[in-house]
Short mmCIF file of C-alpha atoms in Angstrom, two decimals:
data_model
loop_
_atom_site.label_atom_id
_atom_site.label_comp_id
_atom_site.label_asym_id
_atom_site.label_seq_id
_atom_site.Cartn_x
_atom_site.Cartn_y
_atom_site.Cartn_z
CA MET K 37 63.10 23.76 8.96
CA GLU K 38 61.94 20.23 8.62
CA GLN K 39 61.74 20.18 4.84
CA ALA K 40 65.28 21.58 4.35
CA GLY K 41 67.27 19.42 2.00
CA GLN K 42 64.29 17.34 1.09
CA LYS K 43 63.90 16.66 -2.65
CA PRO K 44 60.35 17.33 -3.88
CA GLU K 45 60.23 13.94 -5.51
CA GLN K 46 60.25 12.35 -2.01
CA PRO K 47 58.00 13.09 0.98
CA ALA K 48 59.73 14.26 4.18
CA PRO K 49 59.69 11.40 6.65
CA GLN K 50 57.29 13.11 8.94
CA ALA K 51 54.95 13.74 6.00
CA ILE K 52 54.60 10.11 4.83
CA HIS K 53 51.47 9.47 6.83
CA HIS K 54 50.10 12.76 5.63
CA GLU K 55 50.50 11.60 2.12
CA LEU K 56 48.19 8.61 2.66
CA ARG K 57 45.34 11.18 2.75
CA THR K 58 43.06 11.66 -0.20
CA ALA K 59 39.75 13.45 -0.75
CA GLU K 60 38.09 10.03 -0.61
CA ASN K 61 39.54 8.83 2.66
CA SER K 62 39.73 12.24 4.40
CA ALA K 63 36.88 14.30 2.96
CA GLY K 64 34.28 11.65 2.22
CA TYR K 65 31.70 13.52 4.29
CA VAL K 66 31.70 16.46 1.76
CA LEU K 67 31.82 14.46 -1.61
CA ALA K 68 28.07 14.06 -2.05
CA LYS K 69 27.55 17.83 -1.55
CA LEU K 70 30.54 18.51 -3.85
CA GLN K 71 29.01 16.27 -6.46
CA SER K 72 25.66 18.08 -6.46
CA MET K 73 27.47 21.49 -6.60
CA LYS K 74 29.58 20.12 -9.56
CA ASP K 75 26.36 18.99 -11.33
CA ALA K 76 25.04 22.53 -11.11
CA ASN K 77 28.35 24.23 -11.98
CA PRO K 78 31.24 22.18 -13.38
CA ASN K 79 33.62 25.15 -13.07
CA LEU K 80 33.80 25.07 -9.26
CA LYS K 81 36.64 26.92 -7.49
CA LEU K 82 37.93 25.11 -4.46
CA LEU K 83 40.44 26.35 -1.89
CA ASP K 84 42.31 23.77 0.29
CA VAL K 85 43.71 25.47 3.29
CA GLY K 86 46.77 23.95 4.95
CA SER K 87 47.33 21.77 1.83
CA GLY K 88 50.73 20.33 2.94
CA SER K 89 51.95 17.70 0.60
CA GLY K 90 48.88 18.31 -1.57
CA THR K 91 47.45 14.79 -1.75
CA ILE K 92 43.98 15.89 -0.82
CA SER K 93 44.08 18.96 -3.15
CA VAL K 94 45.10 16.81 -6.03
CA THR K 95 42.38 14.24 -5.51
CA PHE K 96 39.83 17.09 -5.13
CA ALA K 97 41.19 18.46 -8.47
CA LYS K 98 40.52 15.05 -10.08
CA PHE K 99 37.03 15.06 -8.62
CA ILE K 100 36.18 18.52 -10.00
CA SER K 101 38.00 17.93 -13.24
CA ASP K 102 36.43 20.98 -15.02
CA GLY K 103 36.98 23.09 -11.96
CA HIS K 104 40.07 24.47 -10.28
CA VAL K 105 41.77 23.86 -6.91
CA THR K 106 44.07 26.24 -5.08
CA GLY K 107 46.12 24.87 -2.22
CA VAL K 108 47.63 27.14 0.36
CA ASP K 109 50.10 26.32 3.12
CA LEU K 110 51.78 28.54 5.66
CA ASN K 111 55.04 26.70 5.05
CA PRO K 112 56.55 27.67 1.63
CA GLU K 113 59.09 24.78 1.85
CA ILE K 114 56.27 22.17 1.36
CA LEU K 115 55.09 23.76 -1.92
CA PRO K 116 57.56 22.01 -4.24
CA ARG K 117 56.54 18.65 -2.80
CA ALA K 118 52.85 19.42 -3.37
CA ARG K 119 53.62 20.47 -6.97
CA ALA K 120 55.59 17.22 -7.46
CA VAL K 121 52.61 15.21 -6.19
CA ALA K 122 50.25 16.99 -8.69
CA GLU K 123 52.78 16.48 -11.61
CA GLN K 124 53.25 12.80 -10.69
CA ALA K 125 49.39 12.41 -10.71
CA GLY K 126 49.15 14.21 -14.11
CA VAL K 127 46.79 16.72 -12.56
CA LYS K 128 46.82 20.19 -14.16
CA ASN K 129 43.89 21.98 -12.61
CA VAL K 130 45.62 22.57 -9.27
CA GLU K 131 48.04 25.20 -8.05
CA PHE K 132 49.83 25.74 -4.74
CA GLN K 133 50.93 28.99 -3.11
CA GLN K 134 51.97 30.22 0.34
CA GLY K 135 49.21 31.54 2.52
CA ASP K 136 48.14 32.13 6.14
CA VAL K 137 44.69 30.84 7.09
CA PHE K 138 44.20 33.91 9.25
CA LYS K 139 44.87 36.24 6.29
CA LEU K 140 44.11 34.44 3.12
CA PRO K 141 45.55 36.09 0.07
CA PHE K 142 42.13 36.15 -1.79
CA PRO K 143 39.28 38.64 -2.18
CA ASP K 144 35.90 38.22 -0.50
CA ALA K 145 33.47 35.61 -2.02
CA HIS K 146 36.10 34.10 -4.32
CA PHE K 147 35.60 30.31 -3.87
CA ASP K 148 32.72 27.99 -4.15
CA VAL K 149 34.24 25.62 -1.70
CA THR K 150 36.79 26.37 1.09
CA HIS K 151 38.09 23.20 2.72
CA CYS K 152 40.60 22.29 5.45
CA HIS K 153 41.73 19.00 7.07
CA GLN K 154 43.61 18.71 10.32
CA VAL K 155 44.34 22.39 10.46
CA LEU K 156 41.97 24.06 12.99
CA THR K 157 42.87 21.65 15.85
CA HIS K 158 46.42 23.04 15.74
CA LEU K 159 45.40 26.66 16.08
CA LYS K 160 44.91 28.92 19.13
CA ALA K 161 41.95 30.74 17.62
CA PRO K 162 40.31 28.23 15.13
CA TRP K 163 37.14 30.33 14.98
CA ASP K 164 39.14 33.26 13.48
CA ALA K 165 40.44 30.80 10.86
CA LEU K 166 36.89 29.69 10.04
CA ARG K 167 35.72 33.26 9.86
CA GLU K 168 38.48 34.04 7.33
CA MET K 169 37.52 30.87 5.38
CA LEU K 170 33.97 32.04 5.31
CA ARG K 171 35.05 35.48 4.00
CA VAL K 172 36.69 34.08 0.91
CA THR K 173 33.70 31.81 0.26
CA LYS K 174 30.86 32.85 -2.07
CA PRO K 175 27.31 33.18 -0.74
CA GLY K 176 25.70 29.78 -1.58
CA GLY K 177 29.11 28.12 -1.27
CA ILE K 178 30.37 25.96 1.61
CA VAL K 179 33.12 25.78 4.12
CA ALA K 180 34.10 22.21 4.99
CA ALA K 181 36.37 21.16 7.85
CA ARG K 182 37.38 17.79 9.31
CA GLU K 183 39.44 17.67 12.45
CA GLY K 184 40.68 14.70 14.53
CA ASP K 185 39.77 14.22 18.10
CA LEU K 186 42.93 12.67 19.55
CA GLU K 187 41.35 11.77 22.84
CA THR K 188 38.99 9.32 20.97
CA GLU K 189 41.95 7.48 19.66
CA CYS K 190 41.94 3.83 20.63
CA VAL K 191 44.81 1.42 20.32
CA TRP K 192 45.01 -2.19 21.01
CA PRO K 193 46.94 -3.81 22.61
CA GLU K 194 47.53 -1.09 25.11
CA LEU K 195 51.33 -1.32 25.17
CA PRO K 196 52.85 1.19 27.66
CA GLY K 197 55.03 2.78 24.87
CA LEU K 198 51.92 3.43 22.80
CA LEU K 199 50.04 4.98 25.67
CA SER K 200 53.03 7.26 26.37
CA PHE K 201 53.24 8.14 22.72
CA HIS K 202 49.53 9.16 22.78
CA LYS K 203 50.11 11.30 25.83
CA PHE K 204 53.31 12.82 24.29
CA ILE K 205 51.49 13.74 20.99
CA SER K 206 48.64 15.23 22.99
CA ASN K 207 50.97 17.27 25.17
CA MET K 208 52.93 18.49 22.15
CA MET K 209 49.60 19.72 20.59
CA LYS K 210 48.67 21.65 23.75
CA LEU K 211 52.15 23.07 24.01
CA ALA K 212 51.81 24.42 20.46
CA GLY K 213 48.46 26.00 21.33
CA GLY K 214 46.26 23.40 19.70
CA SER K 215 43.51 21.23 21.13
CA PRO K 216 43.69 17.43 21.26
CA ILE K 217 39.87 17.41 21.35
CA GLY K 218 39.30 19.54 18.30
CA GLY K 219 36.86 17.10 16.63
CA ARG K 220 34.09 17.58 19.25
CA GLN K 221 34.56 21.32 19.29
CA LEU K 222 34.21 21.95 15.52
CA LEU K 223 30.54 22.91 15.75
CA SER K 224 31.15 25.36 18.63
CA TRP K 225 33.97 26.96 16.60
CA ALA K 226 31.74 27.34 13.56
CA LEU K 227 29.13 29.14 15.74
CA LYS K 228 31.86 31.34 17.33
CA ALA K 229 32.92 32.25 13.68
CA GLY K 230 29.46 33.54 13.07
CA ALA K 231 27.72 30.64 11.35
CA SER K 232 24.06 30.08 12.34
CA ARG K 233 23.26 26.59 13.70
CA ASP K 234 20.87 25.72 10.90
CA HIS K 235 23.58 26.36 8.36
CA VAL K 236 26.03 23.89 9.95
CA LYS K 237 25.89 20.13 9.31
CA LEU K 238 27.84 18.06 11.76
CA SER K 239 29.04 14.46 11.34
CA TYR K 240 31.62 12.20 12.92
CA GLY K 241 33.80 9.75 10.82
CA THR K 242 36.54 7.34 11.65
CA TRP K 243 39.69 5.88 10.32
CA TRP K 244 41.44 2.78 11.50
CA TYR K 245 44.33 0.56 10.65
CA ASP K 246 44.19 -3.19 11.31
CA THR K 247 45.67 -5.13 8.24
CA ALA K 248 49.39 -6.16 8.22
CA ASP K 249 50.22 -3.72 5.46
CA ASP K 250 48.38 -0.71 6.88
CA LYS K 251 49.94 -1.34 10.26
CA LYS K 252 53.45 -1.66 8.83
CA THR K 253 53.02 1.72 6.99
CA TRP K 254 51.55 3.54 10.07
CA SER K 255 54.10 2.10 12.45
CA GLN K 256 56.93 3.04 10.18
CA ALA K 257 55.64 6.57 9.82
CA MET K 258 55.44 6.92 13.64
CA VAL K 259 58.83 5.40 14.16
CA ASP K 260 60.27 7.91 11.67
CA ARG K 261 58.60 10.79 13.50
CA ILE K 262 60.00 9.57 16.81
CA LYS K 263 63.45 8.97 15.54
CA ALA K 264 64.02 12.33 13.82
CA GLY K 265 62.44 15.70 13.11
CA ARG K 266 60.42 18.29 14.87
CA LEU K 267 58.50 15.99 17.08
CA ARG K 268 61.56 14.47 18.60
CA GLU K 269 63.49 17.72 18.87
CA GLY K 270 60.48 19.59 20.29
CA GLY K 271 59.68 16.97 22.86
CA LEU K 272 63.23 16.62 24.09
CA LYS K 273 63.64 20.43 24.26
CA ALA K 274 60.36 20.88 26.19
CA ARG K 275 61.39 17.90 28.47
CA LEU K 276 58.08 16.19 27.72
CA VAL K 277 60.10 12.99 26.99
CA THR K 278 63.45 11.48 27.51
CA GLU K 279 65.56 9.53 24.95
CA ASN K 280 64.60 6.43 26.84
CA ASP K 281 60.94 7.20 26.61
CA LEU K 282 61.32 7.65 22.78
CA ASP K 283 63.21 4.35 22.48
CA GLU K 284 60.37 2.62 24.30
CA MET K 285 57.84 4.25 21.94
CA VAL K 286 59.71 2.96 18.85
CA LYS K 287 59.83 -0.58 20.25
CA ALA K 288 56.13 -0.50 21.06
CA TRP K 289 55.19 0.69 17.50
CA GLU K 290 57.37 -2.02 16.04
CA GLU K 291 55.76 -4.67 18.30
CA TRP K 292 52.22 -3.34 17.53
CA ALA K 293 52.80 -3.59 13.77
CA VAL K 294 53.38 -7.33 13.74
CA ASN K 295 50.71 -8.26 16.37
CA GLU K 296 47.83 -9.80 14.53
CA GLU K 297 45.21 -8.61 17.13
CA ALA K 298 46.40 -5.06 16.99
CA SER K 299 44.40 -2.11 15.61
CA LEU K 300 44.22 1.69 15.88
CA ALA K 301 41.32 3.89 15.31
CA MET K 302 40.24 7.45 15.74
CA MET K 303 37.18 9.56 15.38
CA HIS K 304 37.01 12.92 13.60
CA GLY K 305 34.51 15.75 13.69
CA GLU K 306 33.29 17.01 10.29
CA ILE K 307 31.35 20.11 9.47
CA ILE K 308 29.86 21.64 6.34
CA ILE K 309 28.88 25.33 6.68
CA GLN K 310 26.56 26.60 4.13
CA LYS K 311 27.34 30.30 3.53
CA MET E 178 13.39 -6.96 38.18
CA GLU E 179 13.45 -3.83 36.02
CA GLN E 180 10.74 -4.92 33.61
CA ALA E 181 8.30 -5.89 36.39
CA GLY E 182 4.93 -4.30 35.83
CA GLN E 183 5.87 -3.00 32.41
CA LYS E 184 3.26 -3.42 29.72
CA PRO E 185 4.69 -4.88 26.48
CA GLU E 186 3.00 -2.05 24.47
CA GLN E 187 5.52 0.34 26.11
CA PRO E 188 9.27 0.18 26.48
CA ALA E 189 10.77 0.20 29.96
CA PRO E 190 12.23 3.68 30.65
CA GLN E 191 15.82 2.40 30.60
CA ALA E 192 15.22 0.63 27.30
CA ILE E 193 13.99 3.70 25.39
CA HIS E 194 17.44 4.50 23.90
CA HIS E 195 17.90 0.84 23.11
CA GLU E 196 14.74 0.94 20.97
CA LEU E 197 16.29 3.55 18.78
CA ARG E 198 18.48 0.80 17.42
CA THR E 199 17.80 -0.71 14.03
CA ALA E 200 19.70 -3.02 11.72
CA GLU E 201 20.43 0.08 9.57
CA ASN E 202 21.80 2.29 12.24
CA SER E 203 23.47 -0.43 14.39
CA ALA E 204 24.49 -3.17 11.95
CA GLY E 205 25.21 -1.18 8.81
CA TYR E 206 28.69 -2.77 8.56
CA VAL E 207 27.15 -6.23 7.85
CA LEU E 208 24.27 -5.31 5.56
CA ALA E 209 26.27 -5.54 2.32
CA LYS E 210 27.52 -9.00 3.23
CA LEU E 211 24.00 -9.95 4.29
CA GLN E 212 22.59 -8.76 0.95
CA SER E 213 25.08 -10.93 -0.97
CA MET E 214 24.23 -13.95 1.22
CA LYS E 215 20.50 -13.25 0.61
CA ASP E 216 20.98 -13.01 -3.09
CA ALA E 217 22.59 -16.54 -2.96
CA ASN E 218 19.99 -17.93 -0.46
CA PRO E 219 16.80 -15.95 0.29
CA ASN E 220 15.89 -18.38 3.15
CA LEU E 221 18.65 -17.29 5.44
CA LYS E 222 18.37 -18.22 9.25
CA LEU E 223 19.60 -15.35 11.45
CA LEU E 224 20.20 -15.54 15.21
CA ASP E 225 20.23 -12.23 17.08
CA VAL E 226 21.87 -12.77 20.44
CA GLY E 227 20.92 -10.38 23.28
CA SER E 228 17.94 -9.19 21.26
CA GLY E 229 16.49 -7.10 24.16
CA SER E 230 13.49 -5.08 22.90
CA GLY E 231 13.87 -6.63 19.44
CA THR E 232 14.13 -3.58 17.27
CA ILE E 233 17.32 -4.82 15.56
CA SER E 234 15.95 -8.38 15.20
CA VAL E 235 12.74 -7.01 13.60
CA THR E 236 14.61 -4.80 11.10
CA PHE E 237 16.86 -7.75 10.25
CA ALA E 238 13.69 -9.80 9.65
CA LYS E 239 12.38 -7.06 7.26
CA PHE E 240 15.78 -7.14 5.47
CA ILE E 241 15.66 -10.96 4.91
CA SER E 242 11.96 -11.10 4.27
CA ASP E 243 12.10 -14.65 2.88
CA GLY E 244 14.38 -15.73 5.73
CA HIS E 245 13.81 -16.15 9.41
CA VAL E 246 15.15 -14.36 12.51
CA THR E 247 15.41 -15.82 16.04
CA GLY E 248 16.06 -13.41 18.81
CA VAL E 249 17.30 -14.66 22.21
CA ASP E 250 17.72 -12.73 25.46
CA LEU E 251 18.89 -13.93 28.87
CA ASN E 252 16.08 -11.94 30.45
CA PRO E 253 12.70 -13.58 29.81
CA GLU E 254 10.85 -10.55 31.02
CA ILE E 255 11.92 -8.52 27.93
CA LEU E 256 10.40 -11.11 25.51
CA PRO E 257 6.84 -9.77 25.58
CA ARG E 258 8.12 -6.28 24.65
CA ALA E 259 10.15 -7.75 21.74
CA ARG E 260 7.08 -9.64 20.53
CA ALA E 261 5.05 -6.44 20.75
CA VAL E 262 7.67 -4.58 18.67
CA ALA E 263 7.44 -7.24 16.02
CA GLU E 264 3.60 -7.19 16.04
CA GLN E 265 3.47 -3.45 15.78
CA ALA E 266 5.79 -3.55 12.88
CA GLY E 267 3.68 -6.29 11.18
CA VAL E 268 6.80 -8.60 10.94
CA LYS E 269 5.95 -12.27 11.12
CA ASN E 270 9.28 -13.97 10.30
CA VAL E 271 10.85 -13.35 13.67
CA GLU E 272 10.46 -15.16 17.03
CA PHE E 273 11.93 -14.55 20.42
CA GLN E 274 12.95 -16.97 23.23
CA GLN E 275 14.90 -17.08 26.31
CA GLY E 276 18.58 -18.02 25.85
CA ASP E 277 22.06 -17.76 27.34
CA VAL E 278 24.81 -16.65 24.96
CA PHE E 279 27.20 -19.09 26.73
CA LYS E 280 24.89 -22.01 26.18
CA LEU E 281 22.72 -21.30 23.18
CA PRO E 282 19.67 -23.57 22.88
CA PHE E 283 20.41 -24.66 19.30
CA PRO E 284 22.36 -27.42 17.53
CA ASP E 285 25.77 -27.02 15.86
CA ALA E 286 25.75 -25.28 12.47
CA HIS E 287 22.14 -24.16 12.67
CA PHE E 288 22.23 -20.48 11.51
CA ASP E 289 23.65 -18.71 8.42
CA VAL E 290 24.23 -15.53 10.40
CA THR E 291 24.77 -15.13 14.16
CA HIS E 292 24.73 -11.53 15.26
CA CYS E 293 25.02 -9.56 18.52
CA HIS E 294 25.10 -5.86 19.35
CA GLN E 295 26.34 -4.39 22.64
CA VAL E 296 26.51 -7.76 24.35
CA LEU E 297 30.06 -8.93 24.52
CA THR E 298 31.34 -5.77 26.18
CA HIS E 299 29.30 -6.59 29.18
CA LEU E 300 30.62 -10.12 29.66
CA LYS E 301 33.57 -11.46 31.75
CA ALA E 302 34.54 -13.95 28.98
CA PRO E 303 33.41 -12.55 25.64
CA TRP E 304 35.53 -14.92 23.79
CA ASP E 305 33.55 -17.88 25.20
CA ALA E 306 30.32 -16.26 23.91
CA LEU E 307 31.90 -15.79 20.47
CA ARG E 308 33.02 -19.46 20.49
CA GLU E 309 29.47 -20.48 21.30
CA MET E 310 28.08 -18.13 18.53
CA LEU E 311 30.50 -19.80 16.09
CA ARG E 312 29.34 -23.21 17.13
CA VAL E 313 25.71 -22.62 16.12
CA THR E 314 26.89 -21.02 12.88
CA LYS E 315 26.97 -23.02 9.58
CA PRO E 316 30.33 -23.42 7.82
CA GLY E 317 30.20 -20.74 5.23
CA GLY E 318 28.12 -18.59 7.49
CA ILE E 319 29.17 -15.57 9.54
CA VAL E 320 29.28 -14.27 13.10
CA ALA E 321 28.88 -10.47 13.26
CA ALA E 322 29.32 -8.35 16.41
CA ARG E 323 29.36 -4.69 17.18
CA GLU E 324 30.49 -3.36 20.54
CA GLY E 325 30.79 0.22 21.75
CA ASP E 326 34.06 1.56 23.02
CA LEU E 327 32.95 3.76 25.86
CA GLU E 328 36.32 5.41 26.33
CA THR E 329 36.02 6.90 22.83
CA GLU E 330 32.85 8.74 23.81
CA CYS E 331 33.24 12.38 23.32
CA VAL E 332 30.81 14.98 24.62
CA TRP E 333 30.70 18.70 24.15
CA PRO E 334 30.46 20.95 26.13
CA GLU E 335 32.37 19.06 28.83
CA LEU E 336 29.91 19.75 31.66
CA PRO E 337 31.15 18.39 34.90
CA GLY E 338 27.92 16.40 35.34
CA LEU E 339 28.38 14.73 31.97
CA LEU E 340 31.96 13.78 32.72
CA SER E 341 30.88 12.25 36.06
CA PHE E 342 28.12 10.43 34.25
CA HIS E 343 30.61 8.97 31.80
CA LYS E 344 32.91 7.85 34.66
CA PHE E 345 29.93 6.37 36.55
CA ILE E 346 28.77 4.36 33.52
CA SER E 347 32.29 3.16 32.93
CA ASN E 348 32.67 2.11 36.60
CA MET E 349 29.27 0.38 36.56
CA MET E 350 30.36 -1.71 33.50
CA LYS E 351 33.59 -2.66 35.26
CA LEU E 352 31.76 -3.55 38.50
CA ALA E 353 29.53 -5.92 36.53
CA GLY E 354 32.59 -7.53 34.89
CA GLY E 355 32.32 -5.93 31.54
CA SER E 356 34.84 -3.71 29.65
CA PRO E 357 34.39 -0.07 28.78
CA ILE E 358 36.87 -0.51 25.95
CA GLY E 359 35.23 -3.50 24.28
CA GLY E 360 35.21 -2.00 20.83
CA ARG E 361 38.97 -2.05 20.36
CA GLN E 362 39.24 -5.56 21.82
CA LEU E 363 36.77 -7.25 19.56
CA LEU E 364 39.40 -8.63 17.13
CA SER E 365 41.44 -10.03 20.03
CA TRP E 366 38.32 -11.72 21.38
CA ALA E 367 37.57 -13.26 17.97
CA LEU E 368 41.09 -14.71 17.78
CA LYS E 369 40.84 -16.08 21.29
CA ALA E 370 37.56 -17.67 20.35
CA GLY E 371 39.43 -19.65 17.72
CA ALA E 372 38.89 -17.53 14.54
CA SER E 373 41.85 -17.22 12.24
CA ARG E 374 42.98 -13.71 11.52
CA ASP E 375 42.27 -13.96 7.78
CA HIS E 376 38.65 -14.90 8.53
CA VAL E 377 37.97 -11.73 10.59
CA LYS E 378 37.08 -8.40 8.95
CA LEU E 379 37.45 -5.45 11.37
CA SER E 380 35.87 -2.07 11.03
CA TYR E 381 35.00 0.90 13.23
CA GLY E 382 31.84 2.94 13.06
CA THR E 383 30.33 5.86 14.90
CA TRP E 384 27.06 7.24 16.09
CA TRP E 385 26.47 10.79 17.19
CA TYR E 386 23.65 13.08 18.23
CA ASP E 387 23.62 16.81 17.49
CA THR E 388 20.27 17.88 16.29
CA ALA E 389 17.75 19.36 18.76
CA ASP E 390 15.40 16.40 18.42
CA ASP E 391 18.07 13.74 18.81
CA LYS E 392 19.58 15.47 21.83
CA LYS E 393 16.21 15.84 23.48
CA THR E 394 15.50 12.11 22.99
CA TRP E 395 18.95 11.07 24.22
CA SER E 396 19.02 13.40 27.13
CA GLN E 397 15.57 12.29 28.24
CA ALA E 398 16.62 8.58 28.01
CA MET E 399 19.72 9.40 30.17
CA VAL E 400 17.65 11.37 32.66
CA ASP E 401 15.15 8.51 32.96
CA ARG E 402 18.01 6.05 33.62
CA ILE E 403 19.54 8.29 36.29
CA LYS E 404 16.26 8.92 38.00
CA ALA E 405 15.04 5.34 38.29
CA GLY E 406 15.91 1.72 37.72
CA ARG E 407 18.94 -0.48 37.83
CA LEU E 408 21.57 2.13 37.10
CA ARG E 409 20.52 4.40 39.90
CA GLU E 410 19.99 1.61 42.41
CA GLY E 411 23.21 -0.23 41.55
CA GLY E 412 25.30 2.96 41.65
CA LEU E 413 23.96 4.08 45.04
CA LYS E 414 24.31 0.65 46.50
CA ALA E 415 27.91 0.24 45.22
CA ARG E 416 28.61 3.77 46.56
CA LEU E 417 29.85 4.84 43.21
CA VAL E 418 27.59 7.90 43.37
CA THR E 419 25.62 9.94 45.79
CA GLU E 420 22.08 11.37 45.31
CA ASN E 421 23.67 14.82 44.80
CA ASP E 422 25.96 13.41 42.08
CA LEU E 423 22.95 11.96 40.29
CA ASP E 424 21.04 15.31 40.60
CA GLU E 425 24.01 17.04 38.97
CA MET E 426 24.09 14.56 36.19
CA VAL E 427 20.32 15.12 35.44
CA LYS E 428 20.84 18.84 35.34
CA ALA E 429 23.85 18.46 33.05
CA TRP E 430 21.99 16.29 30.53
CA GLU E 431 19.01 18.78 30.58
CA GLU E 432 21.43 21.69 29.95
CA TRP E 433 23.27 19.77 27.19
CA ALA E 434 20.12 18.97 25.37
CA VAL E 435 19.20 22.61 24.72
CA ASN E 436 22.73 23.87 24.05
CA GLU E 437 22.99 24.44 20.26
CA GLU E 438 26.82 23.76 20.18
CA ALA E 439 26.40 20.44 21.96
CA SER E 440 27.06 16.96 20.54
CA LEU E 441 27.80 13.48 21.68
CA ALA E 442 29.62 10.78 19.66
CA MET E 443 31.04 7.43 20.23
CA MET E 444 33.08 4.88 18.19
CA HIS E 445 32.26 1.17 17.91
CA GLY E 446 34.31 -1.84 16.90
CA GLU E 447 32.66 -4.11 14.35
CA ILE E 448 33.73 -7.60 13.28
CA ILE E 449 32.50 -10.17 10.74
CA ILE E 450 33.93 -13.66 11.25
CA GLN E 451 33.64 -15.93 8.31
CA LYS E 452 33.17 -19.46 9.49
#
């Protein structure tokens, strides 16, 4: 297990780039709606599915300061880290528990807002996850999801090691049953989950890294993932990459980080389903 | 010539989707900066390079109502249409003239803002164009550019006719000496044009179509381009496509437009160079 031996005060190496995520930078598409819901009812109950290290859950909890946030993650070993993130931020109105998106441990119509970020794209049946998220959401509430679309990722310069890394990540996602083009499929998944078209609002958003500091942080996170942990082990085991390939990827990320014309960007699909 | 016989009151078929463009939807990344420049000097002089049908120039002119906008386009036959767009909008502080981005008909340091949209990505030496745009810009002024990155385009569902259309457009761009990955290269072009890194602000933006009305408009514009004009003629002449391929593309766009789970999105690179 990747979190084994990890102290909750510190993120696991492969989670560092996850911990850059906040409600502001990763769920901006839903904040205006959340604000209007909060104005009508300050005591909102929000569920964050696949909450991982909890940085998004904690910033949601700050945003709905008179409300309450529950974060669930399939992996119980990440929960201490999420609780540490909340404690370090001094946020009290958030709790974390183990839970499976296909069988959420909550009654029907329990939350005003049910949210996930970069979860559905890793699943074999994302529409079943959305159906379950809709089940625990109150009528009048919303389900909000944002999923990357890896095939829109653009990197410059196109160093061979970065292009192989992209292909490697994409193949790893497919191997695990996910979709590297989840972003563009979100709307179709919502319809398959039973939402009617006029209840789904679709948008697309981006993130990018181009400043020296951002590139250093991102590059280091990728290098850490390539050098150790699940990505490396899984890739070697599945023979998707060799040690030499991985070494070339590390060098490419290090070269990219210090190149002043370098940038990296990706598009995400975003949906808000009105229940 | 594609505009031959076209009345200026009506857009050319292949220009319909260009005329959806406004400063708000196509130059949003620069509006905050433009507002602060306008607050300091209401009489801004803005040059819009590759102004085409003029819809962006005209909306810029509305935005800097006490300033003045000059639109230039290489193709003199588009100028009457741009003037008609301005007249229909009742905008007086804009003028259009013929001009080549590599040899702009203006003295050094003449404009406060020099802008282009979807121009550089079609050029063989985009850095030379940016250098010329910098030349006509005043010290303290800005050069702003936004260029699509066609390879980030994502379409759903992935109908074979749409995938062939994407490949066809990409190949046509390459054939004409342009780059289908212009968005991600913008920063490198700015540096090659002589800008220093700390004077360039990079961002990435998106557009997308997913509502029934938007999809109908976009689909119709693509169908018109496939059925007649430069794209069709050029593609057949270069043997990049057959008549059958083109027929399949038309059918795919028509099918896409009425599919409720369909969407189309693309990412753009955006730079503001401070001179």
